[in-house]
C-alpha cells in the first residue's frame, strides 16, 4: 500500500493502490502542436489557459505542463506556464521537460509538492534529476529506459525501474515519491504490448511497491479508433493495478473508461461519480459536475 | 490451458484460455420482452429470425436460445426455435432453459455439440441436467449457486463451482466441457462486485482450470450509461482471464470493449479484426466485415 502525495498550494492529490485512479491531463504540451508552440514561444499563453481550464473541468486531477519548443528559452517558458496555470487552478502540476535546467526553473516557481516528469535510468539523468527532486521535496516519474534505450523485454524494464528506485533511495528519496512509467509500446507493432504492461504493472506494485503511470495513448499508435483502444488499454491496466496515467480527459471514451474502471475496482463508493456524470445525458461533456463533486475531496 | 469446443453441424467454436473472447448473443430470450414472448407463444418466429441474423452479423460467435414463456409449451417452442436458428446460421447454439424437459427437447433436435445453459449446484438440478449433458455429448454452463441461493462470499461461489466440476466428473463429463458462470452482482448494490468477479475468474482459471462466462449486463443493473459500465466490466474481466460472456453484440460499446480487450490480450494478431472493424467509420454497425473475416477461422 503505497501513497504518492503531490500538492499545489491549497490541494493534495494522492496516487495510491487503494484510491481512485489519478488522471494527469496531457494537453499542455507543444510537442506536435505547432500553433501552441509558436504562441508559447511568442509569449502568448492563452491556449495554455484554455487547455488548463478545460482539462480540469473535464476531470483531470493533475495537469502536466511541458514547454519543449525547439530553439526557444524552455526554462523561462516553462516557469511562466507553471506560474500561470497555478493562478488558474488549484490542481497539482507535473513539471515536464527533458532539459534539467527547465525542470529546475519550473520547480523554483512552483508552489506545493510537484511531480517531476521525468527521470530515466540513464546515469547522467539520474545524477542530475534526483538531486533536484530531493532539493525541492518533489515526487518524480521514473521512466524505465536507460542508455541502451527501451528494452522490449519487460524484465529488463522492471530492472531499470528497480535501479532508479534504489538510486533514488541513495539520494534520500522514498519509493513512495516515485511513480514508475513501465513504457507502453504501440500494440499495432508489438502484439504482446498489452500483456507485457499488465504483468509489469503487477510486478511493480507487488515486488517494488511503487505507483505507476503511463502515456496511455501510445498504445494505439497507428491504429484506427484510437480512443476506443486507449479506453480498453486503460481499463485493463487499471484492473492490473496501474494507479495513474497521463492522458486526455477531453476524450469522452477515455474518461468513461477511467470512471468505469474506478467503479469496477470499488473505488467509487455507491457509484456516486459515475451516476453524477451519466445521470443526465445533457450534462455530459460539460464536465463541471465532476469538478464540483465529492471525488476531489475523497482523493485529497 | 483449457479448450471448450462447441459446434454446429458445420462449424466449431472454441472457448479457451489463449483464444479470442467468445461472445454469446443473448437476444433470443423472451424474458422481459413481452412482444417476443407473445409472438413465440403464437408460433411466430420472425423476430427470432431477425435477432439471430443481426447478432451474427454484429459479431456473435454463439447464440443463446431461450423460450421461457409462462404457461407456454416451452419444450416445443425451444425445439422449434433451435431448429429455425440452425437453418439461418451456422454458429453453435447455447440451449437455455430452467426446465429440464425443454433442455432435452432442444438438445434432441440440435445438430452439433451444444452448450447447455445451465446447471447449478442444486442437487436436483445436478442430477437431472448432467446426465442430459453426458447423453448428448454437450458442454454446459455451470452457475455457481446452490440450494442456499447466491452467496455474497466469492469463496463459497468458488466451492459451488468446484462441486459442480467434481459431480460432472462422476458423470463422465470433463472439466473442459464446463464453462463456469461465477455470477456477477449489480455493482451499484455491491461495490466489491467487480473485484470479487476478477478474483473469482482468476481462481477458476488457475485452480479449477475451467473456462468462464457470465451474463455481463447484470453488473450495471440500476445505473445510468449501462453500456459504458458493461464495457468497463467486460474489459477488466477479460484482463482477469474470463473467456466468454452472454451479452448483446448489437451494443457498439460492448462489442468495442470485447474487440479492444482481445487486442490487449494479444488475441487479435496484427490487430486485424480491430482494423477491419474500425478502418472505415461508415462500415461500423454493418457488422458484415467481421462475419466474413479471418476471426471465425482462427477461433474454430
Short mmCIF file of C-alpha atoms in Angstrom, two decimals, chain A residues 7-189:
data_model
loop_
_atom_site.label_atom_id
_atom_site.label_comp_id
_atom_site.label_asym_id
_atom_site.label_seq_id
_atom_site.Cartn_x
_atom_site.Cartn_y
_atom_site.Cartn_z
CA UNK A 7 0.08 19.07 -3.98
CA UNK A 8 -0.50 22.62 -5.05
CA UNK A 9 -0.53 25.47 -2.55
CA UNK A 10 -4.02 24.51 -1.43
CA UNK A 11 -4.76 20.99 -2.57
CA UNK A 12 -3.37 17.49 -2.18
CA UNK A 13 -3.80 14.65 -4.64
CA UNK A 14 -2.81 11.14 -3.66
CA UNK A 15 -1.82 8.49 -6.17
CA UNK A 16 -2.30 5.22 -4.34
CA UNK A 17 -3.01 1.49 -4.56
CA UNK A 18 -6.43 1.70 -2.98
CA UNK A 19 -7.56 5.04 -4.32
CA UNK A 20 -9.40 6.36 -7.34
CA UNK A 21 -7.26 6.48 -10.45
CA UNK A 22 -5.41 9.77 -10.96
CA UNK A 23 -5.80 11.36 -14.38
CA UNK A 24 -2.91 13.64 -15.33
CA UNK A 25 -4.03 15.93 -18.18
CA UNK A 26 -1.57 15.79 -21.09
CA UNK A 27 -2.72 18.71 -23.23
CA UNK A 28 -0.33 21.49 -22.18
CA UNK A 29 2.46 20.23 -24.36
CA UNK A 30 3.67 21.92 -27.56
CA UNK A 31 5.13 18.69 -28.94
CA UNK A 32 3.31 18.08 -32.20
CA UNK A 33 1.16 21.18 -31.69
CA UNK A 34 2.73 23.80 -33.97
CA UNK A 35 0.30 26.56 -33.15
CA UNK A 36 0.67 26.15 -29.39
CA UNK A 37 4.46 26.02 -29.79
CA UNK A 38 4.54 29.24 -31.80
CA UNK A 39 2.24 31.02 -29.37
CA UNK A 40 4.16 29.94 -26.28
CA UNK A 41 7.46 30.93 -27.90
CA UNK A 42 5.94 34.36 -28.60
CA UNK A 43 4.75 34.74 -25.01
CA UNK A 44 1.08 34.08 -25.77
CA UNK A 45 -0.28 31.69 -23.14
CA UNK A 46 -3.97 31.96 -23.98
CA UNK A 47 -4.15 28.40 -25.27
CA UNK A 48 -2.35 27.12 -22.18
CA UNK A 49 -5.04 28.85 -20.16
CA UNK A 50 -7.87 27.29 -22.16
CA UNK A 51 -6.27 23.85 -22.04
CA UNK A 52 -5.76 24.08 -18.29
CA UNK A 53 -9.34 25.05 -17.53
CA UNK A 54 -10.91 22.61 -19.99
CA UNK A 55 -8.94 19.65 -18.65
CA UNK A 56 -9.75 20.40 -15.04
CA UNK A 57 -13.41 20.91 -15.91
CA UNK A 58 -13.40 17.54 -17.72
CA UNK A 59 -11.99 15.76 -14.71
CA UNK A 60 -8.17 15.99 -14.70
CA UNK A 61 -6.76 15.66 -11.17
CA UNK A 62 -3.26 16.83 -12.09
CA UNK A 63 -2.01 18.80 -15.11
CA UNK A 64 1.19 18.05 -16.96
CA UNK A 65 2.97 21.21 -18.14
CA UNK A 66 5.57 20.92 -20.89
CA UNK A 67 7.29 23.71 -22.82
CA UNK A 68 9.52 21.72 -25.15
CA UNK A 69 9.87 24.09 -28.08
CA UNK A 70 12.97 23.83 -30.29
CA UNK A 71 15.27 26.88 -30.13
CA UNK A 72 13.07 28.57 -27.50
CA UNK A 73 14.09 29.52 -23.96
CA UNK A 74 12.45 26.47 -22.43
CA UNK A 75 13.36 27.18 -18.79
CA UNK A 76 11.78 30.63 -18.93
CA UNK A 77 8.69 29.50 -20.83
CA UNK A 78 8.12 26.50 -18.56
CA UNK A 79 8.35 28.74 -15.48
CA UNK A 80 5.88 31.19 -17.00
CA UNK A 81 3.45 28.40 -17.85
CA UNK A 82 3.73 26.86 -14.39
CA UNK A 83 3.09 30.21 -12.72
CA UNK A 84 0.13 30.94 -14.97
CA UNK A 85 -1.52 27.53 -14.54
CA UNK A 86 -1.14 27.79 -10.77
CA UNK A 87 -3.11 31.05 -10.81
CA UNK A 88 -5.91 29.40 -12.82
CA UNK A 89 -6.46 26.17 -10.97
CA UNK A 90 -5.56 24.52 -7.71
CA UNK A 91 -4.76 21.07 -9.09
CA UNK A 92 -1.14 19.97 -8.58
CA UNK A 93 1.18 20.01 -11.59
CA UNK A 94 3.51 17.60 -13.27
CA UNK A 95 6.51 19.62 -14.46
CA UNK A 96 7.61 18.03 -17.69
CA UNK A 97 10.86 18.51 -19.54
CA UNK A 98 13.81 16.62 -20.94
CA UNK A 99 16.02 19.60 -20.03
CA UNK A 100 17.21 19.64 -16.44
CA UNK A 101 17.51 23.44 -16.35
CA UNK A 102 13.86 23.70 -17.38
CA UNK A 103 12.79 21.30 -14.62
CA UNK A 104 14.78 23.38 -12.16
CA UNK A 105 13.25 26.61 -13.41
CA UNK A 106 9.72 25.19 -13.22
CA UNK A 107 10.29 23.80 -9.74
CA UNK A 108 11.73 27.09 -8.49
CA UNK A 109 8.44 28.91 -9.12
CA UNK A 110 6.12 26.03 -8.19
CA UNK A 111 4.00 26.28 -5.06
CA UNK A 112 3.46 22.90 -3.42
CA UNK A 113 4.90 19.43 -3.98
CA UNK A 114 5.25 18.87 -7.71
CA UNK A 115 5.52 15.73 -9.76
CA UNK A 116 8.73 15.95 -11.81
CA UNK A 117 8.38 14.38 -15.26
CA UNK A 118 10.83 12.67 -15.55
CA UNK A 119 13.94 10.75 -14.64
CA UNK A 120 15.16 7.71 -16.61
CA UNK A 121 17.68 5.02 -15.78
CA UNK A 122 20.36 6.90 -17.72
CA UNK A 123 23.33 7.65 -15.49
CA UNK A 124 23.59 11.32 -16.40
CA UNK A 125 19.87 11.83 -15.96
CA UNK A 126 19.77 10.04 -12.59
CA UNK A 127 22.57 12.19 -11.21
CA UNK A 128 21.09 15.46 -12.42
CA UNK A 129 17.37 14.98 -11.81
CA UNK A 130 17.34 13.08 -8.50
CA UNK A 131 19.22 15.80 -6.56
CA UNK A 132 16.71 18.31 -7.92
CA UNK A 133 13.78 16.15 -6.84
CA UNK A 134 15.29 15.83 -3.37
CA UNK A 135 16.11 19.54 -3.09
CA UNK A 136 12.55 20.56 -3.90
CA UNK A 137 10.91 17.74 -1.95
CA UNK A 138 9.08 16.66 -5.11
CA UNK A 139 7.85 13.33 -6.41
CA UNK A 140 9.13 12.01 -9.73
CA UNK A 141 8.05 9.95 -12.71
CA UNK A 142 10.63 7.23 -13.39
CA UNK A 143 10.71 6.01 -16.97
CA UNK A 144 12.06 2.51 -17.36
CA UNK A 145 14.62 3.02 -20.10
CA UNK A 146 18.34 3.63 -19.87
CA UNK A 147 21.41 4.25 -22.05
CA UNK A 148 20.60 1.14 -24.06
CA UNK A 149 17.18 2.53 -24.99
CA UNK A 150 13.81 0.92 -24.31
CA UNK A 151 14.13 -2.81 -23.89
CA UNK A 152 11.47 -4.98 -25.49
CA UNK A 153 11.98 -7.34 -22.55
CA UNK A 154 9.67 -6.31 -19.70
CA UNK A 155 12.01 -7.93 -17.17
CA UNK A 156 14.75 -5.56 -18.25
CA UNK A 157 12.35 -2.63 -17.92
CA UNK A 158 11.50 -3.84 -14.41
CA UNK A 159 15.20 -3.96 -13.57
CA UNK A 160 15.68 -0.40 -14.81
CA UNK A 161 12.80 0.75 -12.61
CA UNK A 162 14.35 -1.08 -9.67
CA UNK A 163 17.68 0.62 -10.32
CA UNK A 164 16.02 4.05 -10.32
CA UNK A 165 14.22 3.28 -7.04
CA UNK A 166 17.50 2.17 -5.46
CA UNK A 167 19.40 5.17 -6.74
CA UNK A 168 16.66 7.48 -5.50
CA UNK A 169 16.99 5.90 -2.07
CA UNK A 170 20.71 6.81 -2.16
CA UNK A 171 19.58 10.40 -2.69
CA UNK A 172 17.16 10.17 0.23
CA UNK A 173 14.04 9.87 -1.92
CA UNK A 174 11.50 7.33 -0.72
CA UNK A 175 9.91 4.86 -3.14
CA UNK A 176 6.57 6.41 -2.29
CA UNK A 177 7.77 9.52 -4.15
CA UNK A 178 8.47 7.57 -7.32
CA UNK A 179 5.81 6.84 -9.92
CA UNK A 180 7.11 4.34 -12.47
CA UNK A 181 6.21 4.55 -16.15
CA UNK A 182 6.72 0.98 -17.43
CA UNK A 183 6.60 2.29 -21.02
CA UNK A 184 3.77 1.24 -23.26
CA UNK A 185 4.63 0.05 -26.76
CA UNK A 186 2.29 0.54 -29.73
CA UNK A 187 0.24 -2.64 -29.77
CA UNK A 188 -0.10 -2.50 -33.55
CA UNK A 189 3.65 -3.04 -33.77
#
